[in-house]
Coordinates of C-alpha atoms and ligand atoms in Angstrom, one line a residue:
Chain W
M1 CA -54.1 39.9 83.4
D2 CA -55.4 43.2 84.8
T3 CA -57.2 44.3 81.7
P4 CA -59.9 46.7 83.0
V5 CA -63.3 45.3 82.3
N6 CA -66.2 47.4 81.3
K7 CA -68.5 47.1 84.4
K8 CA -71.3 49.3 83.0
K9 CA -74.6 47.5 83.5
L10 CA -76.6 46.8 80.4
S11 CA -79.7 49.0 80.1
L12 CA -83.0 47.2 80.2
K13 CA -83.4 47.7 76.5
E14 CA -80.0 46.3 75.7
K15 CA -80.5 43.3 78.0
Y16 CA -83.9 42.6 76.4
S17 CA -82.4 42.7 73.0
Y18 CA -79.5 40.4 73.8
L19 CA -81.5 37.9 75.7
T20 CA -84.6 37.9 73.5
R21 CA -84.1 39.3 70.1
D22 CA -80.7 37.8 69.6
L23 CA -81.9 34.3 70.4
A24 CA -83.6 34.2 67.0
W25 CA -82.0 33.2 63.7
E26 CA -82.9 33.1 60.1
P27 CA -83.3 29.5 58.9
S28 CA -80.7 28.4 56.3
Y29 CA -81.6 24.9 55.2
Q30 CA -85.4 24.9 56.0
K31 CA -88.0 27.2 54.6
K32 CA -89.5 29.6 57.1
E33 CA -93.1 28.5 56.1
D34 CA -92.2 24.9 57.0
L35 CA -90.9 25.9 60.4
F36 CA -94.0 28.0 61.1
P37 CA -96.8 26.4 59.1
Y38 CA -99.7 28.0 61.1
A39 CA -98.7 31.6 60.8
T40 CA -100.6 32.7 57.8
Y41 CA -103.8 30.7 57.3
E42 CA -106.0 32.9 59.4
G43 CA -105.3 35.8 57.0
I44 CA -103.3 38.0 59.4
K45 CA -100.6 39.9 57.5
V46 CA -97.3 40.6 59.3
H47 CA -94.6 42.6 57.6
D48 CA -92.1 43.1 60.4
W49 CA -92.0 40.7 63.5
S50 CA -89.3 42.9 65.1
K51 CA -92.0 45.5 65.8
W52 CA -93.4 43.3 68.5
E53 CA -92.0 44.5 71.8
D54 CA -92.7 43.2 75.3
P55 CA -93.1 46.5 77.2
F56 CA -92.0 44.8 80.4
R57 CA -88.8 43.8 78.7
L58 CA -88.7 40.7 80.9
T59 CA -85.8 38.3 80.2
M60 CA -85.6 34.7 81.4
D61 CA -83.1 35.4 84.2
A62 CA -85.3 38.1 85.8
Y63 CA -88.3 35.9 85.2
W64 CA -87.0 33.0 87.2
K65 CA -85.8 35.3 90.0
Y66 CA -89.2 37.0 90.5
Q67 CA -91.2 33.8 90.0
A68 CA -89.1 32.0 92.7
E69 CA -89.8 34.8 95.0
K70 CA -93.6 34.6 94.4
E71 CA -93.5 30.8 95.1
R72 CA -91.7 31.3 98.4
K73 CA -94.2 33.8 99.5
F74 CA -97.1 31.6 98.4
Y75 CA -95.9 28.5 100.3
A76 CA -95.0 30.4 103.5
I77 CA -98.6 31.4 103.8
I78 CA -100.1 28.1 102.6
D79 CA -98.1 26.3 105.3
A80 CA -99.2 28.7 107.9
F81 CA -102.8 28.3 106.8
A82 CA -102.7 24.6 107.2
Q83 CA -100.8 24.7 110.5
N84 CA -103.3 27.1 112.1
N85 CA -106.6 25.5 111.0
G86 CA -107.1 28.4 108.7
H87 CA -110.4 26.8 107.3
L88 CA -112.1 27.6 110.6
K89 CA -111.5 31.3 110.2
L90 CA -114.0 31.5 107.3
T91 CA -117.0 33.7 107.8
D92 CA -119.2 30.7 107.0
A93 CA -118.8 27.4 105.1
R94 CA -121.4 28.6 102.5
Y95 CA -118.4 30.5 101.1
L96 CA -116.9 27.2 100.0
S97 CA -119.4 26.9 97.1
A98 CA -117.6 29.8 95.4
L99 CA -114.3 28.0 95.8
K100 CA -115.7 24.7 94.6
I101 CA -116.9 26.4 91.4
F102 CA -113.5 28.0 91.1
L103 CA -111.7 24.7 91.4
Q104 CA -114.0 22.8 89.0
A105 CA -114.4 25.4 86.4
I106 CA -111.6 28.0 86.5
S107 CA -108.4 26.1 87.6
P108 CA -108.7 23.7 84.7
G109 CA -108.9 26.8 82.5
E110 CA -105.5 27.8 83.8
Y111 CA -104.2 24.5 82.7
A112 CA -105.8 24.8 79.3
A113 CA -104.2 28.3 79.0
H114 CA -100.9 26.7 79.7
K115 CA -101.3 24.3 76.9
G116 CA -102.5 27.0 74.5
F117 CA -99.6 29.3 75.2
A118 CA -97.0 26.6 74.9
R119 CA -98.3 25.8 71.5
T120 CA -98.8 29.5 70.4
G121 CA -95.2 30.3 71.6
R122 CA -94.1 27.6 69.1
E123 CA -96.3 28.7 66.3
F124 CA -95.5 32.5 66.1
P125 CA -92.5 33.2 63.9
G126 CA -91.4 36.3 65.9
V127 CA -89.0 35.8 68.8
G128 CA -90.7 38.6 70.9
P129 CA -94.0 36.8 71.2
Q130 CA -92.3 33.4 71.4
V131 CA -90.5 34.3 74.6
A132 CA -93.5 36.1 76.1
C133 CA -95.8 33.2 75.3
Q134 CA -93.4 30.7 76.8
M135 CA -93.3 32.7 80.1
Q136 CA -97.1 32.8 80.1
A137 CA -97.3 29.1 79.5
I138 CA -95.2 28.5 82.6
D139 CA -97.2 31.1 84.6
E140 CA -100.5 29.3 83.7
I141 CA -99.3 25.9 84.7
R142 CA -98.1 27.4 88.0
H143 CA -101.6 28.9 88.5
A144 CA -103.3 25.6 88.0
Q145 CA -100.9 23.9 90.4
T146 CA -100.9 26.4 93.1
Q147 CA -104.7 26.7 93.0
I148 CA -105.2 22.9 93.2
H149 CA -102.5 22.7 95.9
A150 CA -104.1 25.5 98.0
M151 CA -107.6 24.0 97.8
S152 CA -106.4 20.5 98.5
N153 CA -106.3 21.6 102.1
Y154 CA -110.1 22.2 102.1
N155 CA -110.6 18.8 100.5
K156 CA -109.4 17.2 103.7
F157 CA -112.4 18.6 105.5
Y158 CA -115.2 19.4 103.1
N159 CA -117.2 17.8 100.3
G160 CA -117.3 18.9 96.7
F161 CA -113.6 19.3 96.1
H162 CA -112.6 15.7 95.4
G163 CA -113.9 15.2 91.9
F164 CA -112.8 18.4 90.1
A165 CA -110.9 16.7 87.3
D166 CA -113.8 14.5 86.2
Q167 CA -116.2 17.4 86.7
R168 CA -114.1 19.6 84.5
D169 CA -114.8 17.1 81.7
R170 CA -118.3 15.9 82.5
I171 CA -120.5 18.1 84.6
W172 CA -122.8 20.5 83.0
Y173 CA -121.9 24.0 84.4
T174 CA -118.1 23.5 83.8
S175 CA -118.6 22.8 80.2
V176 CA -119.1 26.6 79.7
P177 CA -115.5 27.6 80.5
R178 CA -114.2 24.3 79.2
S179 CA -115.7 24.9 75.8
F180 CA -114.4 28.4 75.8
F181 CA -110.8 27.2 76.2
D182 CA -111.3 24.3 73.8
D183 CA -112.6 26.7 71.2
A184 CA -109.6 29.0 71.7
M185 CA -107.2 26.1 71.5
A186 CA -108.8 24.8 68.3
S187 CA -108.2 28.2 66.7
G188 CA -105.0 29.5 65.0
P189 CA -102.3 31.3 67.0
F190 CA -103.6 34.8 66.3
E191 CA -107.2 34.1 67.2
F192 CA -105.9 32.3 70.3
M193 CA -104.2 35.5 71.4
I194 CA -107.3 37.5 70.9
A195 CA -109.4 34.9 72.8
I196 CA -107.1 34.5 75.8
G197 CA -104.5 37.3 75.7
F198 CA -106.9 40.0 74.8
S199 CA -110.5 39.1 75.7
F200 CA -110.0 36.9 78.7
E201 CA -106.9 38.5 80.2
Y202 CA -107.3 42.2 79.3
V203 CA -111.0 42.7 79.2
L204 CA -112.3 40.0 81.6
T205 CA -109.8 38.7 84.2
N206 CA -110.1 41.8 86.4
L207 CA -113.8 40.9 86.8
L208 CA -112.9 37.5 87.9
F209 CA -109.8 37.8 90.1
V210 CA -109.9 41.2 91.6
P211 CA -113.3 41.1 93.3
F212 CA -112.9 37.4 94.0
M213 CA -109.7 38.0 95.9
S214 CA -111.2 40.9 97.8
G215 CA -114.1 38.6 98.5
A216 CA -111.7 35.9 99.9
A217 CA -110.0 38.5 102.1
Y218 CA -113.4 39.7 103.4
N219 CA -114.5 36.1 104.1
G220 CA -111.4 35.1 106.0
D221 CA -109.9 32.8 103.3
M222 CA -106.2 33.5 103.6
S223 CA -105.3 30.6 101.3
T224 CA -107.3 31.9 98.4
V225 CA -106.1 35.4 98.8
T226 CA -102.7 34.0 98.6
F227 CA -103.1 31.9 95.4
G228 CA -105.2 34.6 93.9
F229 CA -102.5 37.3 94.5
S230 CA -99.7 35.0 93.4
A231 CA -101.5 34.3 90.1
Q232 CA -102.6 37.9 89.6
S233 CA -99.1 39.2 89.9
D234 CA -98.5 37.4 86.6
E235 CA -101.7 38.7 85.1
A236 CA -100.5 42.3 84.6
R237 CA -97.9 40.8 82.2
H238 CA -100.5 38.7 80.5
M239 CA -102.8 41.6 80.0
T240 CA -99.9 43.6 78.5
L241 CA -99.1 40.8 76.1
G242 CA -102.8 40.7 75.0
L243 CA -102.9 44.4 74.4
E244 CA -99.5 44.4 72.7
C245 CA -100.7 41.6 70.4
I246 CA -103.8 43.4 69.3
K247 CA -101.9 46.7 68.6
F248 CA -99.3 44.7 66.7
M249 CA -101.9 43.1 64.4
L250 CA -103.7 46.4 63.8
E251 CA -100.5 48.3 63.0
Q252 CA -99.1 45.7 60.7
D253 CA -101.7 45.8 58.0
P254 CA -105.1 47.5 57.5
D255 CA -106.4 44.2 56.1
N256 CA -106.1 42.8 59.6
V257 CA -108.6 45.2 61.1
P258 CA -111.9 43.4 60.0
I259 CA -110.5 40.0 61.0
V260 CA -109.5 41.3 64.5
Q261 CA -112.9 43.0 64.9
K262 CA -114.7 39.8 64.1
W263 CA -112.6 38.0 66.8
I264 CA -113.2 40.8 69.3
D265 CA -117.0 40.4 68.8
K266 CA -116.8 36.7 69.2
W267 CA -114.5 36.4 72.1
F268 CA -116.0 39.2 74.1
W269 CA -119.4 37.5 74.1
R270 CA -118.0 34.1 74.8
G271 CA -116.0 35.5 77.7
F272 CA -119.0 37.4 79.0
R273 CA -121.0 34.1 79.1
V274 CA -118.3 32.4 81.1
L275 CA -118.6 35.3 83.6
G276 CA -122.2 34.2 84.2
L277 CA -120.8 31.8 86.8
V278 CA -118.7 34.5 88.4
S279 CA -121.7 36.8 88.8
T280 CA -123.5 34.3 90.9
M281 CA -120.4 33.8 93.1
M282 CA -120.2 37.5 93.7
D283 CA -123.9 38.3 94.3
Y284 CA -125.0 35.1 96.1
M285 CA -122.2 32.9 97.4
L286 CA -120.1 35.2 99.6
P287 CA -121.5 35.4 103.1
K288 CA -119.7 38.7 103.4
R289 CA -120.1 40.6 100.2
V290 CA -117.5 42.9 98.8
M291 CA -119.2 44.6 95.8
S292 CA -122.0 43.5 93.6
W293 CA -121.5 42.0 90.1
R294 CA -123.0 45.3 88.8
E295 CA -120.5 47.4 90.7
A296 CA -117.6 45.3 89.5
W297 CA -118.9 45.6 85.9
D298 CA -119.1 49.4 86.2
I299 CA -115.5 49.7 87.2
Y300 CA -113.7 46.9 85.3
G301 CA -116.1 46.3 82.4
E302 CA -117.7 49.6 81.6
E303 CA -115.1 52.2 82.6
N304 CA -112.0 50.2 81.7
G305 CA -113.5 48.7 78.5
N306 CA -114.6 52.1 77.3
A307 CA -111.1 53.5 77.9
L308 CA -109.7 50.7 75.8
F309 CA -112.1 50.8 73.0
N310 CA -111.8 54.6 72.7
D311 CA -108.1 54.1 72.4
L312 CA -108.5 51.4 69.7
A313 CA -110.9 53.6 67.7
R314 CA -107.9 55.2 66.0
Y315 CA -107.3 51.8 64.2
G316 CA -111.0 51.6 63.2
I317 CA -112.0 49.2 65.9
R318 CA -115.4 49.6 67.6
P319 CA -116.6 48.1 70.9
P320 CA -117.7 44.5 70.6
K321 CA -121.1 43.8 69.0
G322 CA -122.5 42.4 72.3
W323 CA -121.3 45.3 74.4
G324 CA -124.8 46.9 74.7
D325 CA -126.6 43.7 75.4
A326 CA -124.0 42.8 78.0
A327 CA -124.5 46.1 79.9
E328 CA -128.2 45.4 80.1
A329 CA -127.8 41.8 81.1
V330 CA -125.6 42.7 84.0
D331 CA -128.6 43.6 86.1
H332 CA -130.2 40.2 85.5
M333 CA -127.7 37.5 84.9
S334 CA -126.6 36.6 88.4
H335 CA -130.3 36.3 89.5
Q336 CA -131.4 34.2 86.5
F337 CA -128.4 31.9 86.7
M338 CA -128.6 31.5 90.5
L339 CA -132.2 30.5 90.2
A340 CA -131.1 27.9 87.7
L341 CA -128.3 26.6 89.9
Y342 CA -130.7 26.3 92.8
Q343 CA -133.5 24.4 91.0
W344 CA -130.9 22.0 89.5
N345 CA -128.8 21.7 92.7
F346 CA -129.3 17.9 92.8
G347 CA -126.8 18.0 89.9
T348 CA -124.2 20.5 91.2
A349 CA -121.0 19.5 93.1
F350 CA -121.5 22.5 95.4
H351 CA -124.3 23.7 97.7
S352 CA -126.7 26.5 97.0
W353 CA -129.5 27.9 99.2
I354 CA -132.4 30.3 99.3
P355 CA -131.1 33.8 100.1
S356 CA -131.9 35.0 103.6
D357 CA -134.0 38.1 104.1
N358 CA -130.8 40.0 104.8
D359 CA -129.3 38.8 101.6
M360 CA -132.3 39.8 99.6
D361 CA -132.3 43.3 101.2
W362 CA -128.7 43.7 100.0
L363 CA -129.7 42.5 96.5
S364 CA -132.5 45.0 96.4
K365 CA -130.2 47.8 97.3
K366 CA -127.6 46.8 94.7
Y367 CA -130.2 46.1 92.0
P368 CA -132.8 48.7 92.6
N369 CA -134.4 48.4 89.1
T370 CA -134.5 44.6 88.8
F371 CA -134.4 42.6 92.0
D372 CA -137.6 43.5 93.8
K373 CA -139.5 43.6 90.5
Y374 CA -138.4 40.3 88.9
Y375 CA -136.4 38.1 91.3
R376 CA -137.5 38.6 94.9
P377 CA -141.0 37.3 94.1
R378 CA -139.5 34.1 92.7
W379 CA -137.3 33.5 95.7
E380 CA -140.3 34.2 98.0
H381 CA -142.3 31.7 96.1
I382 CA -139.5 29.1 96.4
K383 CA -139.2 29.9 100.1
K384 CA -142.9 29.2 100.6
L385 CA -142.7 25.9 98.8
E386 CA -139.7 24.9 100.9
A387 CA -141.6 25.8 104.1
N388 CA -144.5 23.7 103.0
G389 CA -142.3 20.7 102.6
T390 CA -142.4 20.7 98.8
P391 CA -139.1 22.3 97.8
F392 CA -138.8 23.3 94.2
K393 CA -136.7 20.9 92.2
N394 CA -136.5 21.0 88.4
Y395 CA -135.9 17.5 87.0
G396 CA -136.4 18.6 83.5
L397 CA -133.4 19.5 81.4
A398 CA -132.8 22.8 79.8
K399 CA -131.6 23.2 76.3
N400 CA -127.9 23.9 76.0
C401 CA -126.7 26.8 73.8
Q402 CA -124.7 25.1 71.1
T403 CA -122.1 27.9 71.3
C404 CA -121.6 28.9 74.9
Q405 CA -123.1 25.7 76.4
L406 CA -125.0 27.5 79.1
P407 CA -128.5 26.2 79.7
C408 CA -130.9 28.7 77.8
V409 CA -132.1 30.5 81.0
F410 CA -131.4 34.1 80.1
T411 CA -134.1 36.5 78.9
E412 CA -134.7 38.7 75.8
P413 CA -132.8 42.0 75.6
G414 CA -135.4 44.6 76.6
D415 CA -137.8 42.1 78.1
P416 CA -136.8 40.3 81.3
T417 CA -140.0 38.3 81.4
T418 CA -139.5 36.3 78.2
L419 CA -136.9 33.6 77.8
C420 CA -134.4 34.3 75.0
H421 CA -134.1 31.4 72.5
R422 CA -132.7 31.3 69.0
E423 CA -132.3 28.4 66.6
T424 CA -130.9 27.7 63.3
E425 CA -130.8 24.7 60.9
Y426 CA -127.6 23.4 59.5
K427 CA -127.4 20.3 57.2
G428 CA -130.8 19.2 58.3
E429 CA -130.1 19.4 62.0
H430 CA -131.6 21.9 64.5
Y431 CA -129.3 23.9 66.8
H432 CA -130.3 26.0 69.8
F433 CA -128.8 29.2 71.1
C434 CA -129.1 31.5 74.2
S435 CA -128.8 34.7 72.3
D436 CA -128.3 36.4 68.9
H437 CA -124.6 36.6 69.5
C438 CA -124.1 32.9 70.2
R439 CA -126.1 32.1 67.1
D440 CA -124.0 34.6 65.0
I441 CA -120.8 32.9 66.3
F442 CA -122.1 29.5 65.3
Q443 CA -123.1 30.7 61.8
E444 CA -119.5 32.0 61.2
E445 CA -118.1 28.5 61.8
P446 CA -120.8 25.9 61.8
E447 CA -118.5 23.0 61.0
K448 CA -116.6 23.8 64.2
Y449 CA -119.6 24.1 66.5
V450 CA -121.6 21.1 65.3
Q451 CA -118.9 19.0 66.8
A452 CA -119.4 20.4 70.3
W453 CA -120.0 18.0 73.1
L454 CA -123.1 19.1 75.1
P455 CA -123.8 18.0 78.7
M456 CA -127.6 17.6 78.4
P457 CA -127.7 15.3 75.4
Q458 CA -124.9 13.3 77.1
L459 CA -127.5 12.2 79.7
F460 CA -129.2 10.1 77.0
Q461 CA -126.1 8.7 75.5
E462 CA -123.7 5.9 76.6
P463 CA -122.8 5.2 79.4
I464 CA -125.7 7.1 81.1
N465 CA -128.7 6.2 79.0
G466 CA -131.0 8.5 81.0
D467 CA -130.2 7.1 84.4
L468 CA -129.6 9.9 86.9
E469 CA -127.7 7.6 89.4
A470 CA -125.4 6.5 86.6
W471 CA -124.8 10.1 85.7
M472 CA -123.8 11.1 89.2
K473 CA -121.3 8.2 89.3
W474 CA -120.0 9.3 85.9
V475 CA -119.4 12.9 87.0
S476 CA -117.9 11.8 90.4
L477 CA -120.7 13.5 92.4
V478 CA -121.6 11.8 95.7
D479 CA -125.4 12.2 96.1
G480 CA -126.3 13.6 99.5
E481 CA -122.8 14.9 100.2
D482 CA -121.5 17.1 97.4
N483 CA -124.9 18.3 96.1
G484 CA -128.1 19.9 97.3
D485 CA -129.1 22.6 99.7
Y486 CA -126.5 24.0 102.1
Q487 CA -129.0 23.8 104.9
G488 CA -128.5 20.4 106.6
S489 CA -125.4 19.5 104.5
H490 CA -122.4 17.8 106.0
D491 CA -120.4 20.9 105.2
Q492 CA -122.7 23.0 107.4
T493 CA -122.8 20.6 110.3
S494 CA -119.1 19.9 110.3
F495 CA -118.1 23.5 110.1
E496 CA -120.4 24.4 113.0
K497 CA -119.2 21.5 115.1
W498 CA -115.5 22.2 114.4
R499 CA -115.8 25.9 115.0
E500 CA -117.6 25.2 118.3
M501 CA -114.7 22.9 119.3
A502 CA -112.2 25.6 118.3
T503 CA -113.8 28.2 120.5
S504 CA -114.7 26.3 123.6
N505 CA -113.3 23.5 125.8
Chain C
M1 CA -110.1 61.7 79.4
S2 CA -109.7 58.0 80.2
T3 CA -108.6 56.6 83.5
V4 CA -105.4 54.5 83.8
F5 CA -105.0 52.4 87.0
I6 CA -102.6 50.1 88.8
A7 CA -103.2 47.9 91.8
F8 CA -100.8 46.4 94.3
Q9 CA -101.1 44.0 97.3
T10 CA -101.3 45.8 100.6
N11 CA -98.0 45.0 102.3
E12 CA -94.8 46.5 103.8
E13 CA -93.0 46.4 100.5
T14 CA -95.7 48.4 98.6
R15 CA -96.2 51.1 101.3
P16 CA -93.2 53.2 100.2
I17 CA -94.0 52.5 96.5
I18 CA -97.5 53.9 96.9
E19 CA -96.1 56.9 98.8
A20 CA -93.7 57.5 95.9
I21 CA -96.5 57.3 93.3
E22 CA -98.6 59.8 95.3
L23 CA -95.6 62.2 95.3
D24 CA -95.0 61.9 91.6
N25 CA -98.7 61.9 90.5
P26 CA -100.6 64.7 92.3
A27 CA -103.7 64.0 90.1
A28 CA -103.9 60.3 91.2
T29 CA -106.5 59.0 93.6
V30 CA -105.6 56.1 96.0
Y31 CA -108.3 53.6 97.1
Q32 CA -107.6 51.3 100.0
E33 CA -109.5 48.1 99.3
P34 CA -109.6 44.8 101.1
A35 CA -106.0 43.5 100.9
M36 CA -105.2 45.7 97.9
V37 CA -104.5 49.3 97.0
K38 CA -105.8 50.7 93.7
I39 CA -104.5 53.9 92.2
D40 CA -106.5 55.7 89.4
A41 CA -105.1 58.6 87.4
P42 CA -106.4 60.7 84.5
D43 CA -104.8 59.6 81.2
E44 CA -101.3 58.9 82.7
L45 CA -99.5 57.6 85.7
V46 CA -95.7 57.6 86.1
I47 CA -93.8 55.5 88.6
R48 CA -90.1 56.7 89.2
R49 CA -87.3 54.5 90.4
E50 CA -85.6 57.4 92.1
T51 CA -88.6 58.4 94.2
I52 CA -89.2 54.8 95.3
E53 CA -85.5 54.6 96.3
E54 CA -85.8 57.7 98.4
Q55 CA -88.9 56.4 100.1
M56 CA -87.5 52.9 100.7
G57 CA -84.0 53.9 101.6
R58 CA -82.4 51.3 99.3
E59 CA -81.7 50.6 95.7
Y60 CA -84.7 49.5 93.7
D61 CA -85.2 47.8 90.4
L62 CA -88.5 48.7 88.8
Q63 CA -89.0 45.1 87.6
E64 CA -89.5 44.2 91.3
L65 CA -92.9 45.9 91.0
Q66 CA -94.1 42.7 89.4
V67 CA -93.9 40.7 92.6
N68 CA -96.7 42.7 94.2
L69 CA -98.7 43.8 91.1
I70 CA -102.4 42.9 90.9
T71 CA -103.6 44.6 87.8
M72 CA -103.3 47.6 85.6
S73 CA -104.8 49.4 82.7
G74 CA -103.4 51.6 79.9
H75 CA -100.4 51.2 77.6
L76 CA -97.2 50.4 79.4
S77 CA -93.7 51.8 78.7
E78 CA -90.9 50.8 81.0
D79 CA -87.2 51.5 81.2
E80 CA -84.7 51.5 84.1
D81 CA -86.0 54.8 85.5
T82 CA -89.7 55.0 84.8
F83 CA -92.7 52.8 84.5
T84 CA -95.5 54.7 82.7
L85 CA -99.1 53.8 82.0
S86 CA -101.0 56.0 79.6
W87 CA -104.0 56.2 77.3
K88 CA -102.3 58.6 74.8
Ligands
FE2_601 FE1 -103.7 32.3 84.9
FE2_602 FE1 -103.2 34.7 82.8
ZN603 ZN1 -124.9 31.0 74.2

């Protein structure tokens, strides 16, 4: 009875190998190709799946333990936020526009990532990535749920939060991230990993989450800081999986290198276009700014991206094709896109506004080579129109880029005064693009992109048939409440009234 | 030279962790940002369990780092005793 037991704890490596590697088996009465039918058609050659290691060596028991701890921390703060009227501690209710965009455009992306990783975890033949992808699938659904839950508190008090699910599917600016995720989910498992694991997680999420959470902290939004941090604690693992996946493909076979390079080119540019929305949030929508989009790009795009691409050079990988154009566009994109959002703000489920003199001075400082020269004069003109009682509204429709689905509002590389517009013909139809890179992506896979649903043509199709009121109903946008200028909005008057009540008797 | 970095939430749990990282990585630079701490280091950053345990005064499992992690850059290698990020 008293046989001495070996109490020695398993090392991390041993534990990982028992609880991950040893869960796999070789099929005996089915063919491996039948079990994993999507593993080879993309052309990626894999000789040894056991070479795929999760450097975190995270096993399911540890995973549940730490995730439970994260959830407890999250709900403790969310409850405190609701109990203490946390929404009145915001710097200003203008800030909420950034949150509304986040809820309508980004949180549904978390849900899409969940679906994608659940599927990819099933499709990879190796047990290492199967387990890591399953964990990430659970993380991503947690992100979607905690974000929606945290923001539901704002929905009790403010406009623009109520219709995010319809808007995810139907409104024009959200179709940019939606099509990004749809494109990734309609790809094979390896391309999906480059799209989300590598491009989105490793190269781009820092630009989205890190400055955004600092922004939330600066603007008194404890609930967003909380969901942001809770999600971001998983991101380090996601980034590692993305980097691991790319190294794995490059090391398995030299034939994989050109395929991987093509995906890096494509997904970097697609991701960069999604960040167009984020750039306006950082430069224009935070009452208290943290860093400019340009500054965030310098740290998390330029410096971090170069370190990564220098490192991958040993496999024969070069920086993405759009890298140089992106670096140039960083000084223009937030201004060009914010001008677009403002002039079409009858059709946005968030508010925008003409930047104040103080805001414009900040922008001049942060964009010394571009703001005063190209963008201040336009805002000044718009301000004059507004003061004369003829505010600038654009009821015309922009062309959508067939690939990234942004309205074609960006300018030519090297010439910020000329709109950039490309087109191509395919099977007798005309297709429009915002850039060379989006056109190139289309030309690689035209049969995929001709099927894209585009928000502008939708206006003339059933059930809208060109009727703006019908469109608003269809996208769950309440005219006069959710849309338009912040000045004079319900959000503005409610926030000011409630804050007044909270600070006086 | 390429920079590796790691960032943590600013809280009571990470304070001794950051102190331990500073002790073990004299070349690292620590940036206090709103609600987060970012640590940059040239080419390599090593986090040691033993040093964290000395700073915290309790046993520590390096996998606990994940609870307060925000982001990182560089190739990771991790075992019971060390958590290393590097660009080499
Ligand atoms: Fe996520
Ligand atoms: Fe993620
Ligand atoms: Zn495009």
